[in-house]
Coordinates of C-alpha atoms in Angstrom, one line a residue:
M1 CA -40.8 37.4 24.1
L2 CA -37.1 36.7 24.5
R3 CA -37.8 34.6 27.6
S4 CA -40.5 32.6 25.8
W5 CA -38.2 32.0 22.8
W6 CA -35.3 30.8 25.0
T7 CA -37.6 28.4 27.0
R8 CA -39.1 26.9 23.8
T9 CA -35.6 26.5 22.3
S10 CA -34.2 24.8 25.4
L11 CA -37.0 22.3 25.5
D12 CA -36.5 21.5 21.8
N13 CA -32.8 20.9 22.4
A14 CA -33.4 18.7 25.4
T15 CA -35.9 16.6 23.5
G16 CA -33.4 16.2 20.6
M17 CA -30.6 15.1 22.9
I18 CA -32.9 12.5 24.6
R19 CA -33.8 11.1 21.2
I20 CA -30.1 10.8 20.3
M21 CA -28.8 9.3 23.6
L22 CA -31.6 6.9 24.2
P23 CA -30.7 4.5 21.3
C24 CA -27.1 4.8 22.3
L25 CA -27.8 3.7 25.8
V26 CA -29.9 0.8 24.6
S27 CA -27.1 -0.2 22.1
W28 CA -24.5 0.0 24.9
D29 CA -26.5 -2.4 27.2
V30 CA -27.0 -4.8 24.3
W31 CA -23.3 -4.7 23.4
K32 CA -22.3 -5.2 27.0
E33 CA -24.5 -8.2 27.4
R34 CA -23.3 -9.7 24.2
N35 CA -19.6 -9.2 25.2
K36 CA -20.3 -10.9 28.5
R37 CA -21.7 -13.9 26.7
V38 CA -18.8 -14.1 24.3
S39 CA -16.3 -13.9 27.2
E40 CA -18.1 -16.7 29.1
A41 CA -18.2 -18.8 26.0
R42 CA -14.4 -18.3 25.4
I43 CA -13.6 -19.1 29.0
A44 CA -15.6 -22.3 28.8
E45 CA -14.0 -23.2 25.4
R46 CA -10.5 -22.6 26.8
F47 CA -11.3 -24.7 29.9
S48 CA -12.5 -27.5 27.7
A49 CA -9.4 -27.3 25.5
E50 CA -7.2 -27.4 28.6
Q51 CA -8.8 -30.6 29.7
N52 CA -8.3 -32.1 26.3
G53 CA -4.6 -31.2 26.3
D54 CA -5.1 -28.7 23.4
F55 CA -4.7 -25.5 25.3
D56 CA -3.9 -22.3 23.4
C57 CA -1.8 -19.8 25.4
G58 CA -2.3 -17.0 22.8
K59 CA -5.0 -15.5 25.0
V60 CA -4.7 -14.4 28.6
E61 CA -7.4 -13.3 31.0
N62 CA -6.4 -10.1 32.7
S63 CA -7.4 -8.7 36.0
D64 CA -10.7 -7.2 34.6
N65 CA -11.7 -10.6 33.2
Q66 CA -11.2 -9.3 29.7
L67 CA -9.5 -11.4 27.0
V68 CA -6.4 -9.9 25.5
Q69 CA -5.0 -11.4 22.3
Q70 CA -1.3 -11.6 22.9
N71 CA -0.1 -12.5 19.5
E72 CA -1.5 -9.5 17.6
P73 CA 1.3 -7.5 16.1
D74 CA 2.2 -4.1 17.5
E75 CA 5.2 -1.8 17.4
H76 CA 7.2 -4.1 19.7
S77 CA 6.0 -7.5 18.5
E78 CA 6.0 -9.8 15.6
K79 CA 3.7 -12.7 14.7
G80 CA 4.2 -15.3 17.4
C81 CA 7.0 -13.6 19.4
M82 CA 8.3 -10.2 20.3
K83 CA 10.6 -8.4 18.0
H84 CA 13.1 -7.8 20.8
G85 CA 12.2 -10.7 23.0
I86 CA 9.8 -13.6 23.5
C87 CA 6.5 -13.6 25.3
S88 CA 5.2 -16.5 27.4
H89 CA 2.1 -17.0 29.4
E90 CA -0.2 -19.7 30.7
V91 CA -3.7 -19.8 32.3
L92 CA -3.8 -22.4 35.0
R93 CA -6.9 -24.1 36.4
D94 CA -7.5 -24.0 40.2
R95 CA -7.6 -27.8 40.7
E96 CA -8.8 -27.6 44.3
S97 CA -11.9 -25.6 43.5
D98 CA -12.5 -27.7 40.5
S99 CA -12.5 -30.9 42.6
N100 CA -15.0 -29.4 44.9
S101 CA -17.4 -28.0 42.3
K102 CA -17.3 -29.3 38.7
G103 CA -19.6 -26.6 37.5
D104 CA -17.5 -23.7 38.6
H105 CA -15.5 -23.1 35.5
N106 CA -14.9 -19.4 36.1
K107 CA -12.4 -19.9 39.0
M108 CA -9.2 -19.6 37.1
M109 CA -5.8 -18.5 38.2
R110 CA -3.4 -16.9 35.8
K111 CA 0.4 -17.3 35.8
A112 CA 2.0 -14.0 35.2
S113 CA 3.1 -13.3 31.6
F114 CA 6.5 -11.9 31.0
K115 CA 9.0 -11.0 28.2
L116 CA 12.7 -11.3 27.9
S117 CA 14.2 -8.5 25.9
W118 CA 17.7 -8.5 24.4
W119 CA 19.1 -5.1 24.5
C120 CA 21.6 -4.4 21.7
K121 CA 23.4 -1.3 20.5
G122 CA 22.8 0.0 17.0
E123 CA 20.0 -0.6 14.6
N124 CA 21.6 -3.6 12.9
G125 CA 22.5 -5.4 16.2
D126 CA 21.6 -9.1 16.4
Q127 CA 21.7 -10.0 20.1
H128 CA 18.2 -11.4 20.3
K129 CA 19.4 -15.0 20.6
H130 CA 16.0 -16.5 19.9
D131 CA 17.8 -19.8 19.1
I132 CA 19.7 -19.8 22.4
V133 CA 17.1 -18.8 25.1
S134 CA 13.5 -19.7 25.0
F135 CA 10.8 -20.2 27.5
E136 CA 7.5 -22.1 27.5
K137 CA 4.8 -21.9 30.1
G138 CA 6.7 -19.3 32.0
N139 CA 9.8 -21.3 32.5
I140 CA 13.2 -20.1 31.1
T141 CA 15.3 -22.7 29.4
T142 CA 18.4 -22.6 27.3
A143 CA 18.6 -24.4 24.0
E144 CA 20.4 -27.7 23.9
R145 CA 23.9 -27.2 22.6
S146 CA 24.6 -29.5 19.7
S147 CA 27.6 -31.7 20.1
K148 CA 28.1 -31.7 16.4
Q149 CA 30.9 -29.6 14.9
I150 CA 30.4 -26.9 12.3
S151 CA 30.5 -28.3 8.9
L152 CA 31.0 -26.6 5.5
K153 CA 29.5 -28.1 2.4
W154 CA 30.2 -26.7 -1.0
E155 CA 27.1 -25.8 -3.1
S156 CA 29.3 -25.4 -6.1
D157 CA 32.8 -26.4 -6.8
P158 CA 35.6 -24.0 -5.8
Q159 CA 37.2 -22.3 -8.8
T160 CA 39.8 -19.9 -7.4
L161 CA 42.4 -20.5 -4.7
L162 CA 44.8 -18.1 -2.9
I163 CA 48.1 -19.6 -1.7
L164 CA 50.1 -17.6 1.0
T165 CA 53.6 -18.8 2.0
K166 CA 56.1 -18.2 4.7
P167 CA 59.0 -16.1 3.3
N168 CA 62.6 -17.0 3.2
S169 CA 62.1 -20.8 3.3
V170 CA 63.5 -23.1 0.6
S171 CA 61.3 -26.0 1.6
V172 CA 58.2 -23.8 1.5
R173 CA 59.2 -22.5 -1.9
I174 CA 59.6 -26.0 -3.3
L175 CA 56.3 -27.2 -1.9
C176 CA 54.5 -24.1 -3.2
A177 CA 55.7 -24.8 -6.8
Q178 CA 54.6 -28.4 -6.6
M179 CA 51.2 -27.6 -5.2
V180 CA 50.5 -24.8 -7.8
R181 CA 51.4 -27.2 -10.6
W182 CA 49.2 -30.0 -9.2
L183 CA 46.2 -27.7 -8.6
K184 CA 46.4 -26.3 -12.1
E185 CA 47.0 -29.5 -14.0
K186 CA 44.8 -31.9 -12.0
K187 CA 42.1 -29.7 -10.6
K188 CA 42.0 -27.0 -13.3
L189 CA 41.8 -24.2 -10.7
N190 CA 42.7 -20.5 -10.9
I191 CA 45.6 -19.7 -8.6
Y192 CA 46.4 -16.4 -6.9
V193 CA 49.6 -15.8 -5.0
E194 CA 51.4 -12.8 -3.5
P195 CA 53.5 -10.7 -5.9
R196 CA 56.7 -11.9 -4.2
V197 CA 55.7 -15.5 -4.7
R198 CA 54.8 -15.0 -8.4
V199 CA 58.2 -13.5 -9.0
E200 CA 59.8 -16.6 -7.4
L201 CA 57.7 -19.0 -9.4
L202 CA 58.5 -17.2 -12.7
T203 CA 62.2 -17.2 -11.8
E204 CA 62.1 -21.0 -11.5
S205 CA 60.1 -21.5 -14.7
S206 CA 58.2 -19.4 -17.2
D207 CA 55.5 -22.1 -17.2
F208 CA 54.0 -20.4 -14.1
N209 CA 52.7 -17.4 -16.1
Y210 CA 49.1 -18.5 -15.5
V211 CA 49.5 -17.6 -11.8
Q212 CA 47.7 -14.4 -10.9
T213 CA 48.4 -11.7 -8.3
W214 CA 47.4 -8.2 -7.4
K215 CA 49.0 -4.8 -8.0
D216 CA 47.9 -2.6 -5.1
D217 CA 45.9 -2.5 -1.8
R218 CA 42.7 -1.7 -3.6
E219 CA 42.7 -5.1 -5.3
I220 CA 43.4 -6.8 -2.0
L221 CA 40.2 -5.4 -0.6
L222 CA 38.3 -7.2 -3.4
L223 CA 40.0 -10.6 -2.9
H224 CA 37.2 -12.0 -0.9
T225 CA 34.9 -11.6 -3.9
K226 CA 37.2 -13.6 -6.1
V227 CA 38.8 -16.3 -3.9
D228 CA 36.9 -19.4 -2.8
L229 CA 39.6 -20.9 -0.6
V230 CA 42.9 -19.8 1.0
I231 CA 45.9 -22.2 1.5
T232 CA 48.6 -21.2 3.9
L233 CA 52.1 -22.8 3.9
G234 CA 53.8 -22.0 7.2
G235 CA 53.0 -21.7 10.9
D236 CA 50.5 -19.8 12.9
G237 CA 52.1 -16.5 11.9
T238 CA 51.2 -17.2 8.2
V239 CA 47.6 -17.8 9.3
L240 CA 47.7 -14.4 11.1
W241 CA 49.1 -12.8 8.0
A242 CA 46.3 -14.4 5.9
A243 CA 43.6 -13.1 8.2
S244 CA 45.1 -9.6 8.3
M245 CA 44.7 -9.3 4.5
F246 CA 40.9 -9.5 4.7
K247 CA 39.3 -6.5 6.4
G248 CA 35.8 -8.0 6.1
P249 CA 34.6 -11.5 5.2
V250 CA 37.3 -14.2 5.1
P251 CA 37.2 -17.2 2.8
P252 CA 37.8 -20.6 4.4
I253 CA 41.5 -21.2 5.2
V254 CA 43.3 -24.5 4.8
P255 CA 46.5 -24.2 7.0
F256 CA 49.5 -26.5 6.4
S257 CA 52.0 -26.9 9.2
L258 CA 55.4 -25.8 8.2
G259 CA 56.4 -23.9 11.3
S260 CA 57.5 -24.6 14.9
L261 CA 54.2 -24.5 16.7
G262 CA 50.9 -25.4 15.1
F263 CA 47.9 -24.4 17.2
M264 CA 46.1 -23.3 14.0
T265 CA 47.8 -25.5 11.4
P266 CA 46.5 -29.1 11.7
F267 CA 47.3 -30.3 8.1
H268 CA 50.7 -31.9 7.2
S269 CA 52.4 -30.9 4.0
E270 CA 53.5 -34.5 3.2
H271 CA 49.9 -35.4 2.4
Y272 CA 48.7 -32.2 0.8
K273 CA 47.1 -34.0 -2.2
E274 CA 44.9 -36.2 -0.1
C275 CA 44.0 -33.2 2.2
L276 CA 43.2 -30.9 -0.7
D277 CA 41.2 -33.6 -2.4
S278 CA 39.0 -34.0 0.7
V279 CA 38.7 -30.2 1.2
L280 CA 37.7 -29.5 -2.4
R281 CA 35.2 -32.4 -2.4
G282 CA 33.7 -31.5 1.0
P283 CA 32.0 -31.4 3.4
I284 CA 34.7 -30.3 5.9
S285 CA 34.7 -29.4 9.5
I286 CA 35.7 -25.8 10.3
T287 CA 36.6 -23.7 13.3
L288 CA 35.2 -20.2 13.4
R289 CA 37.9 -18.1 15.0
H290 CA 36.6 -14.8 16.3
R291 CA 38.5 -11.6 15.8
L292 CA 38.7 -8.3 17.8
L293 CA 37.9 -5.0 16.2
C294 CA 40.2 -2.4 17.7
R295 CA 39.9 1.4 17.4
V296 CA 42.2 4.1 18.8
V297 CA 40.4 7.3 20.0
R298 CA 42.7 10.2 20.6
D299 CA 42.1 12.8 23.3
A300 CA 41.4 15.5 20.7
A301 CA 38.6 13.4 19.1
K302 CA 35.1 14.9 19.1
N303 CA 33.4 11.7 20.1
E304 CA 34.1 7.9 20.3
Y305 CA 33.2 7.5 16.6
D306 CA 36.0 9.9 15.6
T307 CA 38.6 7.2 15.5
E308 CA 41.6 6.1 13.5
E309 CA 41.3 3.3 11.0
P310 CA 40.0 0.1 12.7
I311 CA 42.4 -2.8 13.1
L312 CA 41.4 -6.5 13.2
V313 CA 43.4 -8.9 15.3
L314 CA 43.1 -12.7 15.4
N315 CA 45.3 -13.3 18.5
E316 CA 45.5 -10.3 20.8
V317 CA 46.0 -6.6 21.3
T318 CA 48.7 -5.7 23.9
I319 CA 49.0 -2.5 25.8
D320 CA 52.4 -2.2 27.6
R321 CA 54.8 0.4 28.9
G322 CA 57.2 0.2 26.1
I323 CA 60.7 1.5 26.9
S324 CA 59.5 3.5 29.9
S325 CA 60.8 2.5 33.4
Y326 CA 57.4 3.4 35.0
L327 CA 54.5 1.1 35.5
T328 CA 51.7 1.4 33.1
N329 CA 48.6 3.1 34.5
L330 CA 45.5 2.1 32.6
E331 CA 41.8 2.6 33.4
C332 CA 39.7 -0.2 32.1
Y333 CA 35.9 -0.1 31.4
C334 CA 33.5 -2.8 30.2
D335 CA 30.7 -1.0 28.3
N336 CA 29.9 1.7 30.8
S337 CA 31.1 -0.1 33.9
F338 CA 34.5 0.5 35.5
V339 CA 36.5 -2.7 35.8
T340 CA 39.8 -1.9 37.4
C341 CA 43.0 0.2 37.1
V342 CA 45.9 -1.7 35.8
Q343 CA 49.3 -1.0 37.3
G344 CA 52.0 -3.3 36.1
D345 CA 53.8 -4.1 32.8
G346 CA 50.6 -4.0 30.8
L347 CA 47.4 -5.7 29.7
I348 CA 46.4 -8.3 27.1
L349 CA 43.0 -8.4 25.4
S350 CA 43.0 -11.7 23.6
T351 CA 40.6 -13.8 21.5
T352 CA 40.1 -17.4 22.4
S353 CA 42.2 -18.4 19.4
G354 CA 45.0 -16.3 21.0
S355 CA 44.6 -17.9 24.4
T356 CA 47.5 -20.3 23.7
A357 CA 49.8 -17.3 22.7
Y358 CA 50.9 -14.3 24.7
S359 CA 47.9 -14.6 27.1
L360 CA 48.9 -18.1 28.1
A361 CA 52.5 -16.9 28.8
A362 CA 51.1 -14.2 31.1
G363 CA 49.0 -16.6 33.1
G364 CA 45.8 -16.7 31.2
S365 CA 43.7 -19.8 30.7
M366 CA 43.5 -21.9 27.5
V367 CA 40.1 -21.6 25.9
H368 CA 38.5 -23.6 23.1
P369 CA 38.8 -21.3 20.0
Q370 CA 35.0 -21.5 19.2
V371 CA 34.1 -20.1 22.6
P372 CA 33.0 -16.5 21.9
G373 CA 34.7 -14.3 24.5
I374 CA 37.4 -11.7 25.2
L375 CA 40.3 -12.7 27.5
F376 CA 41.3 -9.9 30.0
T377 CA 44.9 -10.9 31.1
P378 CA 47.2 -8.6 33.1
I379 CA 51.0 -8.6 32.4
C380 CA 53.0 -8.8 35.6
P381 CA 50.5 -6.9 37.7
H382 CA 51.7 -5.2 40.9
S383 CA 48.9 -6.9 42.9
L384 CA 48.6 -10.5 44.0
S385 CA 44.8 -10.5 43.7
F386 CA 44.7 -9.4 40.0
R387 CA 43.6 -12.6 38.3
P388 CA 42.6 -12.9 34.6
L389 CA 39.0 -12.6 33.4
I390 CA 37.0 -13.9 30.5
L391 CA 34.3 -11.5 29.3
P392 CA 31.3 -12.2 27.1
E393 CA 31.6 -11.5 23.4
H394 CA 29.0 -8.7 23.2
V395 CA 30.8 -6.2 25.4
T396 CA 33.0 -3.3 24.4
V397 CA 36.2 -3.0 26.4
R398 CA 37.7 0.5 26.7
I399 CA 41.2 1.1 27.9
V400 CA 42.1 4.7 28.8
V401 CA 45.4 6.3 29.7
P402 CA 44.6 8.7 32.5
F403 CA 45.9 12.2 32.6
N404 CA 47.9 11.5 35.8
S405 CA 49.9 8.7 34.1
R406 CA 53.6 9.1 34.4
S407 CA 54.3 7.9 30.9
P408 CA 52.4 7.0 27.7
A409 CA 51.5 3.4 26.8
W410 CA 52.0 1.4 23.6
A411 CA 49.5 -0.8 21.9
S412 CA 50.5 -3.6 19.4
F413 CA 48.1 -5.6 17.3
D414 CA 49.0 -9.2 16.7
G415 CA 52.6 -8.2 17.4
K416 CA 52.7 -5.4 14.8
D417 CA 51.3 -1.9 13.9
R418 CA 52.6 -0.5 17.2
K419 CA 50.8 2.8 18.3
Q420 CA 51.5 5.2 21.1
L421 CA 48.7 6.0 23.5
A422 CA 49.3 9.4 25.2
A423 CA 47.4 10.7 28.3
G424 CA 43.7 11.0 27.4
D425 CA 43.8 8.5 24.6
A426 CA 41.7 5.4 24.6
L427 CA 41.6 2.0 22.9
L428 CA 38.2 0.4 22.1
C429 CA 38.0 -3.3 21.5
S430 CA 34.9 -5.3 20.6
M431 CA 34.1 -8.6 18.8
A432 CA 34.4 -8.2 15.0
P433 CA 31.5 -9.5 12.9
W434 CA 33.8 -11.4 10.5
P435 CA 35.3 -14.6 12.0
V436 CA 38.2 -16.5 10.4
P437 CA 37.0 -20.0 9.2
T438 CA 39.9 -22.5 9.3
A439 CA 39.5 -26.1 8.1
C440 CA 39.9 -28.9 10.6
Q441 CA 41.7 -32.2 10.0
V442 CA 39.2 -34.1 12.3
D443 CA 37.0 -31.6 14.1
S444 CA 37.4 -28.4 16.1
T445 CA 37.7 -30.0 19.5
N446 CA 40.0 -32.9 18.4
D447 CA 42.4 -30.5 16.6
F448 CA 42.5 -28.1 19.6
L449 CA 43.3 -30.9 22.2
R450 CA 45.9 -32.4 19.9
S451 CA 47.6 -29.1 19.4
I452 CA 48.0 -28.4 23.1
H453 CA 49.2 -32.0 23.7
D454 CA 51.7 -31.9 20.8
G455 CA 52.7 -28.2 21.0
L456 CA 52.8 -27.6 24.8
H457 CA 53.1 -31.2 26.1
W458 CA 50.2 -30.3 28.3
N459 CA 50.0 -32.3 31.6
L460 CA 52.7 -34.7 30.4
R461 CA 54.2 -36.7 33.2
K462 CA 55.2 -40.2 34.0
T463 CA 52.4 -42.5 35.1
Q464 CA 52.5 -43.4 38.8
S465 CA 53.9 -46.8 39.5
F466 CA 51.2 -49.4 40.1
D467 CA 53.4 -51.5 42.4
G468 CA 53.9 -48.8 45.1
P469 CA 52.2 -48.6 48.5
R470 CA 48.4 -48.9 48.5
D471 CA 45.6 -48.1 50.9
L472 CA 44.5 -51.2 52.8

């Protein structure tokens, strides 16, 4: 009885399974035939579109003759392009086979698709550079660099100005008083000055009581939320001082030349009314001067994020031997790659704006200030082959004092805030996200070339006589 029940049950189960699977197999054959027809129709349609010059590269035929939609969003892509890169592909027709047989539309050759990914550190990094590098039909090209200068156009009229002056100068004090009075009476603007300058103005006349200032460092941190424009009266050092006051975003700076060298001060004080009229009316050409973000990591730190307060520099950070009679011994890394070991008087990490300062005196090259990069310049190296470098703006430079160093090193930031670096300490330098916008008299390139001609007398020599010996 048990054997009879088991046989009958097995036959019933087998019959049920056949009834279930048979429709599935029939449906599978129907779906496969339909998919084949759709694929052939799409291939013919794409072939026709290619002949008409209206080819859509959004679909690519893979090695299994299946069509893959490339612009569908997934975890790594966005609509039309990759989130961390750009995708490009093209289906090419085999022209030789087409010329031999017009009806053979299925003989297609595919150009390999690929993606360029921009690796960046951190979640908020912006190193994708979609507007710089693009590629179409599998060919990589760089975007055409515009010859136009950066222009700033006011969407609303400036209301508040900050005036910073060079100290201990009678001529600057007189000019500041005249400028403040003119800006208040003629332009109806709110004026901020340093506490020292406000005391000087009130000493001259009590009519300057409308001039505003700040009381502590906490109010300085909020200046960028109040000030629309910064005016500096002095030399390049005054511009450096103005930039150091802003630990984040920096308002546009209008620098007037009242110093000895003026690489960053194109405006002349004699025509300050015309200059400020033009600046306040806009638009104006500006130079975006990049800054370095410097952090000191002590040997006792738990990780590289356990640093002292970051320091922003507009010109350079210098690591030297200080008063020690021994050569500096510094290990240098670019991201995670070892660069070199510096043995000499020291090393300069400079911005391109600082390329005409200490870096130039140490043998570095002059670089246009809007070129984003980090200048790596040794100071009196004990090696004839140690030449300066220019590194890209996205790297992080790490300078380490090794444990076998005979003496500590000293770091100075734009010539001040000097810090000692003991054995095991490190200095991290990277490009800061907040540049310093300075107004141009003409444009960025014209002002830069004029400054090196006037300030350094660059390549100034007598013209060769035209009546000398000539080639026959």
